[in-house]
Amino acid sequence: MASSRRRHLVTCVALALLLTACSNTDANDRNEHQQVAAAAPLWTDISIDDAANPDEPVWDVRAVLSSHDGLPALLAGSVANPGEPNRAVIWDRSSLKKGTPLPLDVDAAESWVGNLSVVGEDTFAVGWTWERGQQTSFVQRSRDRRSWEPIAVPEELVDQDVYLHTVVDNGAGAPVAIGSSLEQIVAVDLTTGDIRVLPSGEHLTSYDVGGAATLGSSVVVLVTARNESAGDVVVPYVSNDGGSTWAAAGKLPGVENSVSGVVVTASGLVATGAHLVGDARRAAAWASADGRTWVREKVPHQPTAGWSTDLGAPVVDDSGVYAAVADSNRLETAIVRRTVRGEWESFGPPADQWRYPGTSAVLARDGDSLLVARSEDGRLQVGRQTRTARGWRFRVSRTTTSVAPVSWWTSMRVDGETVQAVGGRTVMEVTGTDNDWYRSHKLAAYSVIDGTLRGATLTPRAATGLADLSAATAPDGTQVVVGERRVYSFDGPRLELVGWRKRPGATWEPVNGLAAPRVSYLNSVAYVGGRWVIAGRDAANTWLGHAYGALWTSRDGRTWKRERGPFDVDQRSDSWIKHVCSLPDGDLLAVGGVQDAKTSSRPVAFRLDGKKWTRLSLTGLGPDAVALESCATTGDVTLVKGWELTQQFWSTSDGTTFTRHDIGVAGDNVGEVVSVPGGFAAAGMAHDRSRSQPVVWLSANGTRWTQVPIPASRSMSPGEVALWGDRLVVTMASASGPGVYVLENLAELLSTPIA
């Protein structure tokens, strides 16, 4: 049964609230070229057929807590029924076995629990809510871990864009909540509501709380922050007066550190996490006697060279400290223990039943056993490490496999009154009896027919099993679909491009000219300037070897040829071509990037003038511009999209002179820009302090942009946008299922003067 079809009219009241959000605390950050729509956008929320959603509820465990003084061990996180928002929930052993979690009474459309902690006789749950883009924190308290009551959180935290992470003893038995924003760390007295701002470090930004613990009368908070020159650092903050004043105490040793958690032991504090060794992240642990001076310790069970991992949050008892480490090469989750002598050792057999790459598990003590839980890509895995007469034994106690069929959208095309969309998610496949494995993509097709999104057969049928797919349609209705196919050989798997063409009224037929002896990667396919163009890259093989940008073109969509040009821009660094559009004079413009050790990437662009491709000089983009992602042309304006400190756009009319335009503020997201009658459109996310709202960005000239909120009823990420007649259709994705919204009055919004 499909959910009801709804029309949403953004009223003047809602619009006034949005305008207020853009004009108060963030007014100085918003630039003059980005405003909220003055006209009222009219949206249609497309119904979703039940079969298009996951088969079962999606479970997500984010926190665990050990049993304590007769109280049960807990898991916490969220559950999302198919097509519905996440709900903050808690499990104990009984509810986990029955599959009936306890929902917390949180007054919001969507909610999650992110942390559990104990202060005195009270257990605290800290989480977050989402309501029409507004994100807030909540705290609840329980004495018996069955009934929970809310604790008031100061409203100022919303205005300051602060999210709470955990609750800790202030050293005198009172609860203090620790939170962070990009600009600051705060400590909130949950008894009085007082907010203390921790001193900011020099040249530090992007604060995040890694863990907090109370050592005697001292409260220690480990904060991960970004340093301009040193990368990610972990800074200990210490308070000795109940959280009234705080002081930073140096930083943890190591390069590019991150912290998963911290616990109190008989000798002080132990923290776990990861640090950078060479070009890979490795599991790491640190110890401190006072919370100020820390030393790094040697951790066993490190992964194969070149593979990254981290050491999960620790748990402590009288026999030592325990933590889990995931080996992403051997597909194992192993438990390690720090003995009371301060030495780390492997503990029990690895949990090799969990043959899926992912984050390290979280642990909790549950009587005489260790409760082990891990969530990854919507999959929940819960197990127990239990002592037997023959030693320690690991047993899986519960797994869930219900995952969203679509994590992202890869293509969308309109065929008359039908919208056809293809999305994908990441999958892992094991080959043979050993641990050979690879990540790939599983695609799913949908169609909007008679106002409802339904599952569909991937067309053409021969495209079933592709790792990626892109599609385009010519003005006469001819369609071309191109994808990546994984081919197995003695030398291992490699990717090749395959494609099909369909003329109006005809059947799908395979294309030719895409076969190559090397590996070909797909980025996009388009119909521009009277020809079909595929943008991608070429490499010697899947795993190693130099890669560089590649283009294929076709006049009829059936017969293709590889283009010759100066696409290998740096034989010492890999490069790529991401997108192709036409300039106002009809010449083709191809945009992409090349790797750079200092700036991560540099912009690259090529122009087809007649029959010859030439590389463009992009000095006009500025010295800090990095890889280009897409381009689009409407009238005499071509927009090129890329990244700098925030997402940037440049306009050009001749492919030589570029003018820069800012859209939104840091943290905003703008997807691929498409040309629409009367201007440009893109889907993305807008952030105004504590708001995180999916939006459509519109512009008539590429200079002034309108932000049009999408009325999603749960947190969703926008995907593709496409014209559907005179309307704009937007695909959306979430953990509990897909969504589709249609903007009915696109032309009105583009032509209405911005307020």
Short mmCIF file of C-alpha atoms in Angstrom, two decimals, residues 130-308:
data_model
loop_
_atom_site.label_atom_id
_atom_site.label_comp_id
_atom_site.label_asym_id
_atom_site.label_seq_id
_atom_site.Cartn_x
_atom_site.Cartn_y
_atom_site.Cartn_z
CA TRP A 130 15.58 16.75 13.57
CA GLU A 131 12.41 18.66 12.77
CA ARG A 132 12.02 20.28 9.34
CA GLY A 133 15.72 21.01 9.19
CA GLN A 134 16.06 22.16 12.83
CA GLN A 135 18.63 20.10 14.75
CA THR A 136 18.73 20.13 18.55
CA SER A 137 20.19 18.07 21.39
CA PHE A 138 18.30 16.30 24.14
CA VAL A 139 19.22 14.66 27.46
CA GLN A 140 17.18 12.07 29.36
CA ARG A 141 17.79 10.48 32.76
CA SER A 142 16.84 7.15 34.35
CA ARG A 143 17.32 5.46 37.73
CA ASP A 144 16.25 1.96 36.64
CA ARG A 145 17.22 2.07 32.92
CA ARG A 146 13.60 1.37 32.02
CA SER A 147 11.73 4.63 32.62
CA TRP A 148 13.27 7.87 31.34
CA GLU A 149 12.60 11.55 32.00
CA PRO A 150 13.78 14.55 29.97
CA ILE A 151 16.33 17.04 31.34
CA ALA A 152 16.03 20.67 30.27
CA VAL A 153 18.69 21.81 27.82
CA PRO A 154 19.42 25.56 27.50
CA GLU A 155 17.88 27.02 24.34
CA GLU A 156 21.01 29.10 23.78
CA LEU A 157 22.77 25.95 22.56
CA VAL A 158 20.55 25.92 19.46
CA ASP A 159 21.49 29.51 18.63
CA GLN A 160 25.17 28.67 19.11
CA ASP A 161 24.95 25.57 16.89
CA VAL A 162 26.17 23.39 19.79
CA TYR A 163 25.47 19.66 19.90
CA LEU A 164 25.81 17.73 23.15
CA HIS A 165 27.93 14.57 23.14
CA THR A 166 28.02 13.12 26.65
CA VAL A 167 27.26 13.68 30.34
CA VAL A 168 30.03 13.39 32.92
CA ASP A 169 30.44 13.78 36.70
CA ASN A 170 31.74 17.28 37.48
CA GLY A 171 33.99 15.88 40.21
CA ALA A 172 31.44 16.61 42.94
CA GLY A 173 28.68 14.21 41.89
CA ALA A 174 26.70 16.64 39.68
CA PRO A 175 26.04 16.02 35.96
CA VAL A 176 27.74 18.21 33.35
CA ALA A 177 26.98 17.86 29.63
CA ILE A 178 29.83 18.37 27.17
CA GLY A 179 29.06 19.71 23.70
CA SER A 180 30.74 21.22 20.67
CA SER A 181 30.28 23.33 17.57
CA LEU A 182 32.72 24.15 14.80
CA GLU A 183 33.90 27.15 16.83
CA GLN A 184 33.80 26.06 20.48
CA ILE A 185 33.53 23.45 23.22
CA VAL A 186 31.03 24.01 26.04
CA ALA A 187 30.26 22.47 29.43
CA VAL A 188 26.62 22.71 30.56
CA ASP A 189 25.67 22.34 34.24
CA LEU A 190 22.49 20.26 33.95
CA THR A 191 21.40 21.32 37.46
CA THR A 192 21.62 25.10 36.99
CA GLY A 193 21.69 25.40 33.20
CA ASP A 194 24.90 27.45 33.31
CA ILE A 195 27.02 27.27 30.15
CA ARG A 196 30.81 27.46 30.32
CA VAL A 197 32.81 27.95 27.13
CA LEU A 198 36.15 26.15 27.17
CA PRO A 199 39.15 28.23 26.04
CA SER A 200 39.80 27.91 22.31
CA GLY A 201 43.24 26.82 21.22
CA GLU A 202 45.40 28.87 18.91
CA HIS A 203 44.80 28.10 15.22
CA LEU A 204 42.21 25.41 16.09
CA THR A 205 38.83 24.91 14.38
CA SER A 206 36.20 22.19 13.81
CA TYR A 207 35.94 21.00 17.39
CA ASP A 208 34.55 17.57 18.26
CA VAL A 209 34.34 15.69 21.57
CA GLY A 210 36.18 12.37 21.60
CA GLY A 211 35.47 11.41 25.21
CA ALA A 212 35.16 12.63 28.79
CA ALA A 213 35.89 11.10 32.19
CA THR A 214 36.19 12.07 35.85
CA LEU A 215 39.46 11.28 37.64
CA GLY A 216 39.03 12.06 41.32
CA SER A 217 37.98 15.71 41.47
CA SER A 218 39.24 16.45 37.94
CA VAL A 219 37.09 16.37 34.82
CA VAL A 220 39.02 15.55 31.63
CA VAL A 221 37.58 16.14 28.14
CA LEU A 222 39.44 14.96 25.04
CA VAL A 223 38.71 17.24 22.10
CA THR A 224 39.61 16.59 18.47
CA ALA A 225 40.26 19.81 16.56
CA ARG A 226 41.77 20.87 13.27
CA ASN A 227 45.09 22.70 13.35
CA GLU A 228 46.11 24.80 10.34
CA SER A 229 49.56 23.22 10.13
CA ALA A 230 49.43 19.99 12.16
CA GLY A 231 46.15 18.51 10.92
CA ASP A 232 43.86 16.76 13.42
CA VAL A 233 45.07 17.02 17.01
CA VAL A 234 43.57 15.79 20.29
CA VAL A 235 43.66 18.38 23.09
CA PRO A 236 42.94 17.43 26.73
CA TYR A 237 40.87 20.00 28.67
CA VAL A 238 40.92 19.73 32.49
CA SER A 239 38.73 21.27 35.19
CA ASN A 240 39.44 20.96 38.92
CA ASP A 241 36.57 23.11 40.25
CA GLY A 242 33.40 21.31 39.19
CA GLY A 243 33.48 22.52 35.61
CA SER A 244 33.58 26.24 36.38
CA THR A 245 36.99 26.87 34.80
CA TRP A 246 38.93 24.88 32.24
CA ALA A 247 42.46 24.75 30.89
CA ALA A 248 43.98 23.06 27.83
CA ALA A 249 46.89 20.70 28.58
CA GLY A 250 48.99 20.30 25.44
CA LYS A 251 48.00 17.54 23.04
CA LEU A 252 48.18 13.76 22.70
CA PRO A 253 51.33 12.49 20.95
CA GLY A 254 50.99 11.33 17.35
CA VAL A 255 50.06 12.56 13.89
CA GLU A 256 46.46 13.12 12.73
CA ASN A 257 45.02 11.69 15.95
CA SER A 258 41.39 10.84 16.68
CA VAL A 259 39.84 9.49 19.89
CA SER A 260 37.01 6.95 20.23
CA GLY A 261 36.63 7.15 24.02
CA VAL A 262 38.33 7.31 27.41
CA VAL A 263 37.94 5.34 30.67
CA VAL A 264 39.23 5.58 34.23
CA THR A 265 41.53 2.84 35.55
CA ALA A 266 43.31 2.27 38.85
CA SER A 267 46.39 4.04 37.47
CA GLY A 268 44.69 6.95 35.67
CA LEU A 269 43.09 7.33 32.25
CA VAL A 270 43.23 5.25 29.06
CA ALA A 271 42.03 6.57 25.69
CA THR A 272 41.64 4.68 22.41
CA GLY A 273 41.40 5.78 18.79
CA ALA A 274 43.70 6.04 15.77
CA HIS A 275 46.67 7.93 14.38
CA LEU A 276 48.40 8.25 11.02
CA VAL A 277 51.32 5.96 10.21
CA GLY A 278 52.66 6.57 6.73
CA ASP A 279 49.60 6.79 4.50
CA ALA A 280 47.29 4.62 6.64
CA ARG A 281 45.39 5.15 9.88
CA ARG A 282 46.32 2.67 12.63
CA ALA A 283 44.73 1.70 15.93
CA ALA A 284 46.21 3.68 18.83
CA ALA A 285 45.96 3.98 22.62
CA TRP A 286 47.18 6.56 25.10
CA ALA A 287 47.54 6.57 28.90
CA SER A 288 47.76 9.36 31.49
CA ALA A 289 48.12 9.48 35.25
CA ASP A 290 46.56 12.94 35.63
CA GLY A 291 44.77 13.78 32.35
CA ARG A 292 47.40 16.35 31.40
CA THR A 293 50.44 14.35 30.29
CA TRP A 294 49.82 11.45 27.90
CA VAL A 295 51.96 8.68 26.41
CA ARG A 296 51.12 6.52 23.41
CA GLU A 297 51.05 2.75 23.96
CA LYS A 298 51.70 -0.16 21.59
CA VAL A 299 48.53 -1.93 20.44
CA PRO A 300 48.54 -5.50 19.02
CA HIS A 301 46.57 -6.90 16.11
CA GLN A 302 47.46 -4.15 13.66
CA PRO A 303 46.12 -4.61 10.13
CA THR A 304 48.01 -5.42 6.97
CA ALA A 305 50.25 -2.60 5.78
CA GLY A 306 48.31 0.00 3.81
CA TRP A 307 44.97 -0.79 5.46
CA SER A 308 43.39 1.65 7.89
#
